[in-house]
Amino acid sequence: MEDELLTPQQVHTRYRIAPQTLANYRWRGEGPAYIKTSPARSGRVLYRRSAIEQWLTERTVIPAGQPV
């Protein structure tokens, strides 16, 4: 199965991460890995679904005493 490519708006719809938050992460060099279709400002930004899921998994906090 191919890894689905998502626009920032689709990421927002599925994962509730605002497009502006994603833009801020990109500007700061943080956040999930992304694809830019052109180096110009007008280049389209896409995210692999697996990159979003991995990024969220890496940030999952399991409280002490909870089973893993």
PDB file of N, CA, C and O in Angstrom:
ATOM      1  N   MET A   1       0.841  -1.181   0.000  1.00  0.00           N
ATOM      2  CA  MET A   1       0.000   0.000   0.000  1.00  0.00           C
ATOM      3  C   MET A   1       0.885   1.243   0.000  1.00  0.00           C
ATOM      4  O   MET A   1       1.816   1.354   0.789  1.00  0.00           O
ATOM      5  N   GLU A   2       0.585   2.187  -0.874  1.00  0.00           N
ATOM      6  CA  GLU A   2       1.361   3.409  -0.941  1.00  0.00           C
ATOM      7  C   GLU A   2       1.093   4.290   0.268  1.00  0.00           C
ATOM      8  O   GLU A   2       0.001   4.291   0.820  1.00  0.00           O
ATOM      9  N   ASP A   3       2.119   5.034   0.651  1.00  0.00           N
ATOM     10  CA  ASP A   3       1.991   5.973   1.754  1.00  0.00           C
ATOM     11  C   ASP A   3       1.249   7.207   1.251  1.00  0.00           C
ATOM     12  O   ASP A   3       1.676   7.857   0.310  1.00  0.00           O
ATOM     13  N   GLU A   4       0.143   7.506   1.858  1.00  0.00           N
ATOM     14  CA  GLU A   4      -0.705   8.615   1.437  1.00  0.00           C
ATOM     15  C   GLU A   4      -0.021   9.963   1.672  1.00  0.00           C
ATOM     16  O   GLU A   4       0.607  10.180   2.707  1.00  0.00           O
ATOM     17  N   LEU A   5      -0.140  10.873   0.705  1.00  0.00           N
ATOM     18  CA  LEU A   5       0.374  12.223   0.848  1.00  0.00           C
ATOM     19  C   LEU A   5      -0.772  13.132   1.252  1.00  0.00           C
ATOM     20  O   LEU A   5      -1.856  13.086   0.660  1.00  0.00           O
ATOM     21  N   LEU A   6      -0.523  13.964   2.266  1.00  0.00           N
ATOM     22  CA  LEU A   6      -1.557  14.840   2.804  1.00  0.00           C
ATOM     23  C   LEU A   6      -1.136  16.298   2.697  1.00  0.00           C
ATOM     24  O   LEU A   6       0.024  16.635   2.952  1.00  0.00           O
ATOM     25  N   THR A   7      -2.081  17.163   2.377  1.00  0.00           N
ATOM     26  CA  THR A   7      -1.842  18.594   2.424  1.00  0.00           C
ATOM     27  C   THR A   7      -1.924  19.039   3.887  1.00  0.00           C
ATOM     28  O   THR A   7      -2.468  18.301   4.735  1.00  0.00           O
ATOM     29  N   PRO A   8      -1.426  20.220   4.220  1.00  0.00           N
ATOM     30  CA  PRO A   8      -1.579  20.706   5.598  1.00  0.00           C
ATOM     31  C   PRO A   8      -3.053  20.731   6.041  1.00  0.00           C
ATOM     32  O   PRO A   8      -3.361  20.412   7.199  1.00  0.00           O
ATOM     33  N   GLN A   9      -3.966  21.062   5.145  1.00  0.00           N
ATOM     34  CA  GLN A   9      -5.387  21.082   5.500  1.00  0.00           C
ATOM     35  C   GLN A   9      -5.895  19.675   5.808  1.00  0.00           C
ATOM     36  O   GLN A   9      -6.681  19.480   6.730  1.00  0.00           O
ATOM     37  N   GLN A  10      -5.436  18.688   5.043  1.00  0.00           N
ATOM     38  CA  GLN A  10      -5.835  17.307   5.322  1.00  0.00           C
ATOM     39  C   GLN A  10      -5.255  16.820   6.644  1.00  0.00           C
ATOM     40  O   GLN A  10      -5.913  16.071   7.371  1.00  0.00           O
ATOM     41  N   VAL A  11      -4.024  17.233   6.962  1.00  0.00           N
ATOM     42  CA  VAL A  11      -3.438  16.898   8.266  1.00  0.00           C
ATOM     43  C   VAL A  11      -4.314  17.488   9.369  1.00  0.00           C
ATOM     44  O   VAL A  11      -4.623  16.831  10.358  1.00  0.00           O
ATOM     45  N   HIS A  12      -4.743  18.719   9.167  1.00  0.00           N
ATOM     46  CA  HIS A  12      -5.616  19.367  10.157  1.00  0.00           C
ATOM     47  C   HIS A  12      -6.927  18.591  10.328  1.00  0.00           C
ATOM     48  O   HIS A  12      -7.357  18.343  11.460  1.00  0.00           O
ATOM     49  N   THR A  13      -7.530  18.200   9.230  1.00  0.00           N
ATOM     50  CA  THR A  13      -8.803  17.480   9.289  1.00  0.00           C
ATOM     51  C   THR A  13      -8.660  16.148  10.023  1.00  0.00           C
ATOM     52  O   THR A  13      -9.499  15.802  10.846  1.00  0.00           O
ATOM     53  N   ARG A  14      -7.577  15.429   9.754  1.00  0.00           N
ATOM     54  CA  ARG A  14      -7.396  14.096  10.347  1.00  0.00           C
ATOM     55  C   ARG A  14      -6.802  14.117  11.748  1.00  0.00           C
ATOM     56  O   ARG A  14      -7.139  13.284  12.581  1.00  0.00           O
ATOM     57  N   TYR A  15      -5.861  15.029  11.982  1.00  0.00           N
ATOM     58  CA  TYR A  15      -5.090  14.981  13.235  1.00  0.00           C
ATOM     59  C   TYR A  15      -5.251  16.218  14.101  1.00  0.00           C
ATOM     60  O   TYR A  15      -4.635  16.311  15.153  1.00  0.00           O
ATOM     61  N   ARG A  16      -6.026  17.184  13.658  1.00  0.00           N
ATOM     62  CA  ARG A  16      -6.287  18.407  14.426  1.00  0.00           C
ATOM     63  C   ARG A  16      -5.027  19.222  14.721  1.00  0.00           C
ATOM     64  O   ARG A  16      -4.895  19.813  15.789  1.00  0.00           O
ATOM     65  N   ILE A  17      -4.104  19.235  13.773  1.00  0.00           N
ATOM     66  CA  ILE A  17      -2.921  20.094  13.864  1.00  0.00           C
ATOM     67  C   ILE A  17      -3.144  21.207  12.853  1.00  0.00           C
ATOM     68  O   ILE A  17      -3.249  20.950  11.648  1.00  0.00           O
ATOM     69  N   ALA A  18      -3.246  22.433  13.332  1.00  0.00           N
ATOM     70  CA  ALA A  18      -3.581  23.559  12.460  1.00  0.00           C
ATOM     71  C   ALA A  18      -2.518  23.776  11.381  1.00  0.00           C
ATOM     72  O   ALA A  18      -1.321  23.620  11.650  1.00  0.00           O
ATOM     73  N   PRO A  19      -2.942  24.139  10.169  1.00  0.00           N
ATOM     74  CA  PRO A  19      -1.977  24.431   9.108  1.00  0.00           C
ATOM     75  C   PRO A  19      -0.951  25.493   9.516  1.00  0.00           C
ATOM     76  O   PRO A  19       0.219  25.390   9.151  1.00  0.00           O
ATOM     77  N   GLN A  20      -1.367  26.503  10.268  1.00  0.00           N
ATOM     78  CA  GLN A  20      -0.421  27.540  10.702  1.00  0.00           C
ATOM     79  C   GLN A  20       0.600  26.964  11.685  1.00  0.00           C
ATOM     80  O   GLN A  20       1.767  27.353  11.666  1.00  0.00           O
ATOM     81  N   THR A  21       0.186  26.035  12.518  1.00  0.00           N
ATOM     82  CA  THR A  21       1.120  25.375  13.435  1.00  0.00           C
ATOM     83  C   THR A  21       2.152  24.592  12.633  1.00  0.00           C
ATOM     84  O   THR A  21       3.350  24.655  12.922  1.00  0.00           O
ATOM     85  N   LEU A  22       1.705  23.875  11.614  1.00  0.00           N
ATOM     86  CA  LEU A  22       2.635  23.139  10.756  1.00  0.00           C
ATOM     87  C   LEU A  22       3.604  24.103  10.069  1.00  0.00           C
ATOM     88  O   LEU A  22       4.798  23.829   9.975  1.00  0.00           O
ATOM     89  N   ALA A  23       3.093  25.245   9.602  1.00  0.00           N
ATOM     90  CA  ALA A  23       3.955  26.244   8.956  1.00  0.00           C
ATOM     91  C   ALA A  23       4.988  26.780   9.939  1.00  0.00           C
ATOM     92  O   ALA A  23       6.159  26.962   9.593  1.00  0.00           O
ATOM     93  N   ASN A  24       4.564  27.020  11.173  1.00  0.00           N
ATOM     94  CA  ASN A  24       5.503  27.487  12.205  1.00  0.00           C
ATOM     95  C   ASN A  24       6.579  26.445  12.470  1.00  0.00           C
ATOM     96  O   ASN A  24       7.759  26.788  12.608  1.00  0.00           O
ATOM     97  N   TYR A  25       6.201  25.173  12.555  1.00  0.00           N
ATOM     98  CA  TYR A  25       7.182  24.100  12.748  1.00  0.00           C
ATOM     99  C   TYR A  25       8.192  24.080  11.596  1.00  0.00           C
ATOM    100  O   TYR A  25       9.392  23.955  11.813  1.00  0.00           O
ATOM    101  N   ARG A  26       7.697  24.208  10.349  1.00  0.00           N
ATOM    102  CA  ARG A  26       8.604  24.200   9.204  1.00  0.00           C
ATOM    103  C   ARG A  26       9.566  25.371   9.277  1.00  0.00           C
ATOM    104  O   ARG A  26      10.758  25.215   9.044  1.00  0.00           O
ATOM    105  N   TRP A  27       9.068  26.538   9.605  1.00  0.00           N
ATOM    106  CA  TRP A  27       9.894  27.741   9.685  1.00  0.00           C
ATOM    107  C   TRP A  27      10.998  27.583  10.733  1.00  0.00           C
ATOM    108  O   TRP A  27      12.118  28.022  10.542  1.00  0.00           O
ATOM    109  N   ARG A  28      10.668  26.924  11.849  1.00  0.00           N
ATOM    110  CA  ARG A  28      11.644  26.718  12.934  1.00  0.00           C
ATOM    111  C   ARG A  28      12.505  25.473  12.720  1.00  0.00           C
ATOM    112  O   ARG A  28      13.397  25.193  13.524  1.00  0.00           O
ATOM    113  N   GLY A  29      12.234  24.706  11.675  1.00  0.00           N
ATOM    114  CA  GLY A  29      13.002  23.487  11.430  1.00  0.00           C
ATOM    115  C   GLY A  29      12.619  22.365  12.371  1.00  0.00           C
ATOM    116  O   GLY A  29      13.431  21.494  12.676  1.00  0.00           O
ATOM    117  N   GLU A  30      11.383  22.374  12.829  1.00  0.00           N
ATOM    118  CA  GLU A  30      10.863  21.355  13.752  1.00  0.00           C
ATOM    119  C   GLU A  30       9.685  20.649  13.088  1.00  0.00           C
ATOM    120  O   GLU A  30       9.382  20.900  11.935  1.00  0.00           O
ATOM    121  N   GLY A  31       9.031  19.795  13.840  1.00  0.00           N
ATOM    122  CA  GLY A  31       7.813  19.168  13.354  1.00  0.00           C
ATOM    123  C   GLY A  31       8.071  17.955  12.491  1.00  0.00           C
ATOM    124  O   GLY A  31       9.201  17.503  12.327  1.00  0.00           O
ATOM    125  N   PRO A  32       6.996  17.431  11.918  1.00  0.00           N
ATOM    126  CA  PRO A  32       7.112  16.230  11.097  1.00  0.00           C
ATOM    127  C   PRO A  32       7.828  16.517   9.780  1.00  0.00           C
ATOM    128  O   PRO A  32       7.802  17.642   9.268  1.00  0.00           O
ATOM    129  N   ALA A  33       8.461  15.483   9.232  1.00  0.00           N
ATOM    130  CA  ALA A  33       9.114  15.597   7.922  1.00  0.00           C
ATOM    131  C   ALA A  33       8.053  15.945   6.884  1.00  0.00           C
ATOM    132  O   ALA A  33       6.903  15.520   6.974  1.00  0.00           O
ATOM    133  N   TYR A  34       8.475  16.732   5.884  1.00  0.00           N
ATOM    134  CA  TYR A  34       7.538  17.141   4.848  1.00  0.00           C
ATOM    135  C   TYR A  34       8.218  17.144   3.485  1.00  0.00           C
ATOM    136  O   TYR A  34       9.430  17.067   3.374  1.00  0.00           O
ATOM    137  N   ILE A  35       7.410  17.248   2.455  1.00  0.00           N
ATOM    138  CA  ILE A  35       7.874  17.296   1.072  1.00  0.00           C
ATOM    139  C   ILE A  35       7.516  18.676   0.540  1.00  0.00           C
ATOM    140  O   ILE A  35       6.389  19.151   0.724  1.00  0.00           O
ATOM    141  N   LYS A  36       8.461  19.326  -0.115  1.00  0.00           N
ATOM    142  CA  LYS A  36       8.189  20.609  -0.767  1.00  0.00           C
ATOM    143  C   LYS A  36       8.419  20.401  -2.252  1.00  0.00           C
ATOM    144  O   LYS A  36       9.506  20.021  -2.671  1.00  0.00           O
ATOM    145  N   THR A  37       7.390  20.649  -3.055  1.00  0.00           N
ATOM    146  CA  THR A  37       7.450  20.333  -4.477  1.00  0.00           C
ATOM    147  C   THR A  37       8.322  21.284  -5.273  1.00  0.00           C
ATOM    148  O   THR A  37       8.687  20.975  -6.407  1.00  0.00           O
ATOM    149  N   SER A  38       8.662  22.430  -4.689  1.00  0.00           N
ATOM    150  CA  SER A  38       9.513  23.408  -5.354  1.00  0.00           C
ATOM    151  C   SER A  38      10.216  24.218  -4.282  1.00  0.00           C
ATOM    152  O   SER A  38       9.631  24.496  -3.235  1.00  0.00           O
ATOM    153  N   PRO A  39      11.471  24.605  -4.509  1.00  0.00           N
ATOM    154  CA  PRO A  39      12.161  25.390  -3.485  1.00  0.00           C
ATOM    155  C   PRO A  39      11.593  26.802  -3.332  1.00  0.00           C
ATOM    156  O   PRO A  39      11.823  27.456  -2.331  1.00  0.00           O
ATOM    157  N   ALA A  40      10.823  27.249  -4.308  1.00  0.00           N
ATOM    158  CA  ALA A  40      10.244  28.592  -4.241  1.00  0.00           C
ATOM    159  C   ALA A  40       9.185  28.673  -3.147  1.00  0.00           C
ATOM    160  O   ALA A  40       8.646  27.654  -2.698  1.00  0.00           O
ATOM    161  N   ARG A  41       8.887  29.886  -2.746  1.00  0.00           N
ATOM    162  CA  ARG A  41       7.856  30.114  -1.728  1.00  0.00           C
ATOM    163  C   ARG A  41       6.514  29.504  -2.118  1.00  0.00           C
ATOM    164  O   ARG A  41       5.724  29.096  -1.275  1.00  0.00           O
ATOM    165  N   SER A  42       6.272  29.452  -3.415  1.00  0.00           N
ATOM    166  CA  SER A  42       4.989  28.937  -3.901  1.00  0.00           C
ATOM    167  C   SER A  42       4.948  27.412  -3.970  1.00  0.00           C
ATOM    168  O   SER A  42       3.931  26.843  -4.352  1.00  0.00           O
ATOM    169  N   GLY A  43       6.038  26.742  -3.612  1.00  0.00           N
ATOM    170  CA  GLY A  43       6.071  25.283  -3.662  1.00  0.00           C
ATOM    171  C   GLY A  43       5.034  24.667  -2.739  1.00  0.00           C
ATOM    172  O   GLY A  43       4.831  25.122  -1.622  1.00  0.00           O
ATOM    173  N   ARG A  44       4.381  23.646  -3.222  1.00  0.00           N
ATOM    174  CA  ARG A  44       3.354  22.958  -2.444  1.00  0.00           C
ATOM    175  C   ARG A  44       4.001  22.105  -1.362  1.00  0.00           C
ATOM    176  O   ARG A  44       5.010  21.444  -1.595  1.00  0.00           O
ATOM    177  N   VAL A  45       3.415  22.088  -0.180  1.00  0.00           N
ATOM    178  CA  VAL A  45       3.912  21.297   0.946  1.00  0.00           C
ATOM    179  C   VAL A  45       2.986  20.104   1.144  1.00  0.00           C
ATOM    180  O   VAL A  45       1.763  20.250   1.183  1.00  0.00           O
ATOM    181  N   LEU A  46       3.597  18.926   1.261  1.00  0.00           N
ATOM    182  CA  LEU A  46       2.851  17.697   1.497  1.00  0.00           C
ATOM    183  C   LEU A  46       3.516  16.920   2.629  1.00  0.00           C
ATOM    184  O   LEU A  46       4.730  17.029   2.837  1.00  0.00           O
ATOM    185  N   TYR A  47       2.726  16.138   3.330  1.00  0.00           N
ATOM    186  CA  TYR A  47       3.218  15.293   4.409  1.00  0.00           C
ATOM    187  C   TYR A  47       2.850  13.847   4.116  1.00  0.00           C
ATOM    188  O   TYR A  47       1.729  13.563   3.706  1.00  0.00           O
ATOM    189  N   ARG A  48       3.789  12.939   4.342  1.00  0.00           N
ATOM    190  CA  ARG A  48       3.445  11.523   4.278  1.00  0.00           C
ATOM    191  C   ARG A  48       2.674  11.183   5.554  1.00  0.00           C
ATOM    192  O   ARG A  48       3.044  11.607   6.644  1.00  0.00           O
ATOM    193  N   ARG A  49       1.621  10.426   5.394  1.00  0.00           N
ATOM    194  CA  ARG A  49       0.819  10.024   6.563  1.00  0.00           C
ATOM    195  C   ARG A  49       1.700   9.325   7.588  1.00  0.00           C
ATOM    196  O   ARG A  49       1.597   9.575   8.788  1.00  0.00           O
ATOM    197  N   SER A  50       2.619   8.485   7.116  1.00  0.00           N
ATOM    198  CA  SER A  50       3.494   7.753   8.044  1.00  0.00           C
ATOM    199  C   SER A  50       4.401   8.708   8.824  1.00  0.00           C
ATOM    200  O   SER A  50       4.706   8.453   9.987  1.00  0.00           O
ATOM    201  N   ALA A  51       4.815   9.823   8.216  1.00  0.00           N
ATOM    202  CA  ALA A  51       5.668  10.792   8.918  1.00  0.00           C
ATOM    203  C   ALA A  51       4.887  11.478  10.032  1.00  0.00           C
ATOM    204  O   ALA A  51       5.424  11.707  11.122  1.00  0.00           O
ATOM    205  N   ILE A  52       3.629  11.801   9.768  1.00  0.00           N
ATOM    206  CA  ILE A  52       2.785  12.416  10.803  1.00  0.00           C
ATOM    207  C   ILE A  52       2.577  11.434  11.943  1.00  0.00           C
ATOM    208  O   ILE A  52       2.722  11.776  13.120  1.00  0.00           O
ATOM    209  N   GLU A  53       2.244  10.190  11.608  1.00  0.00           N
ATOM    210  CA  GLU A  53       1.989   9.180  12.641  1.00  0.00           C
ATOM    211  C   GLU A  53       3.247   8.914  13.468  1.00  0.00           C
ATOM    212  O   GLU A  53       3.175   8.797  14.690  1.00  0.00           O
ATOM    213  N   GLN A  54       4.402   8.831  12.810  1.00  0.00           N
ATOM    214  CA  GLN A  54       5.657   8.610  13.531  1.00  0.00           C
ATOM    215  C   GLN A  54       5.951   9.783  14.463  1.00  0.00           C
ATOM    216  O   GLN A  54       6.326   9.591  15.618  1.00  0.00           O
ATOM    217  N   TRP A  55       5.778  10.994  13.969  1.00  0.00           N
ATOM    218  CA  TRP A  55       6.024  12.195  14.763  1.00  0.00           C
ATOM    219  C   TRP A  55       5.111  12.228  15.996  1.00  0.00           C
ATOM    220  O   TRP A  55       5.559  12.531  17.102  1.00  0.00           O
ATOM    221  N   LEU A  56       3.855  11.864  15.823  1.00  0.00           N
ATOM    222  CA  LEU A  56       2.934  11.820  16.958  1.00  0.00           C
ATOM    223  C   LEU A  56       3.316  10.713  17.941  1.00  0.00           C
ATOM    224  O   LEU A  56       3.267  10.910  19.160  1.00  0.00           O
ATOM    225  N   THR A  57       3.712   9.552  17.436  1.00  0.00           N
ATOM    226  CA  THR A  57       4.127   8.445  18.293  1.00  0.00           C
ATOM    227  C   THR A  57       5.336   8.838  19.140  1.00  0.00           C
ATOM    228  O   THR A  57       5.393   8.537  20.334  1.00  0.00           O
ATOM    229  N   GLU A  58       6.286   9.539  18.525  1.00  0.00           N
ATOM    230  CA  GLU A  58       7.489   9.967  19.258  1.00  0.00           C
ATOM    231  C   GLU A  58       7.157  10.956  20.374  1.00  0.00           C
ATOM    232  O   GLU A  58       7.930  11.116  21.307  1.00  0.00           O
ATOM    233  N   ARG A  59       6.021  11.605  20.289  1.00  0.00           N
ATOM    234  CA  ARG A  59       5.622  12.595  21.285  1.00  0.00           C
ATOM    235  C   ARG A  59       4.570  12.080  22.251  1.00  0.00           C
ATOM    236  O   ARG A  59       4.058  12.822  23.075  1.00  0.00           O
ATOM    237  N   THR A  60       4.242  10.811  22.163  1.00  0.00           N
ATOM    238  CA  THR A  60       3.259  10.223  23.062  1.00  0.00           C
ATOM    239  C   THR A  60       3.886  10.023  24.439  1.00  0.00           C
ATOM    240  O   THR A  60       4.947   9.421  24.569  1.00  0.00           O
ATOM    241  N   VAL A  61       3.223  10.559  25.441  1.00  0.00           N
ATOM    242  CA  VAL A  61       3.697  10.461  26.818  1.00  0.00           C
ATOM    243  C   VAL A  61       2.824   9.442  27.544  1.00  0.00           C
ATOM    244  O   VAL A  61       1.598   9.548  27.538  1.00  0.00           O
ATOM    245  N   ILE A  62       3.456   8.460  28.158  1.00  0.00           N
ATOM    246  CA  ILE A  62       2.744   7.458  28.942  1.00  0.00           C
ATOM    247  C   ILE A  62       2.990   7.789  30.412  1.00  0.00           C
ATOM    248  O   ILE A  62       4.118   7.743  30.884  1.00  0.00           O
ATOM    249  N   PRO A  63       1.925   8.165  31.134  1.00  0.00           N
ATOM    250  CA  PRO A  63       2.085   8.532  32.535  1.00  0.00           C
ATOM    251  C   PRO A  63       2.667   7.364  33.350  1.00  0.00           C
ATOM    252  O   PRO A  63       2.430   6.192  33.049  1.00  0.00           O
ATOM    253  N   ALA A  64       3.416   7.715  34.378  1.00  0.00           N
ATOM    254  CA  ALA A  64       4.016   6.702  35.259  1.00  0.00           C
ATOM    255  C   ALA A  64       2.920   5.806  35.835  1.00  0.00           C
ATOM    256  O   ALA A  64       1.851   6.258  36.199  1.00  0.00           O
ATOM    257  N   GLY A  65       3.208   4.531  35.885  1.00  0.00           N
ATOM    258  CA  GLY A  65       2.269   3.582  36.464  1.00  0.00           C
ATOM    259  C   GLY A  65       1.268   3.030  35.465  1.00  0.00           C
ATOM    260  O   GLY A  65       0.513   2.142  35.785  1.00  0.00           O
ATOM    261  N   GLN A  66       1.246   3.572  34.247  1.00  0.00           N
ATOM    262  CA  GLN A  66       0.330   3.076  33.228  1.00  0.00           C
ATOM    263  C   GLN A  66       0.975   1.913  32.489  1.00  0.00           C
ATOM    264  O   GLN A  66       2.168   1.954  32.186  1.00  0.00           O
ATOM    265  N   PRO A  67       0.198   0.883  32.157  1.00  0.00           N
ATOM    266  CA  PRO A  67       0.769  -0.206  31.365  1.00  0.00           C
ATOM    267  C   PRO A  67       1.111   0.291  29.965  1.00  0.00           C
ATOM    268  O   PRO A  67       0.433   1.155  29.422  1.00  0.00           O
ATOM    269  N   VAL A  68       2.157  -0.273  29.401  1.00  0.00           N
ATOM    270  CA  VAL A  68       2.600   0.144  28.060  1.00  0.00           C
ATOM    271  C   VAL A  68       1.901  -0.646  27.008  1.00  0.00           C
ATOM    272  O   VAL A  68       1.592  -1.731  27.059  1.00  0.00           O
TER     273      VAL A  68
END
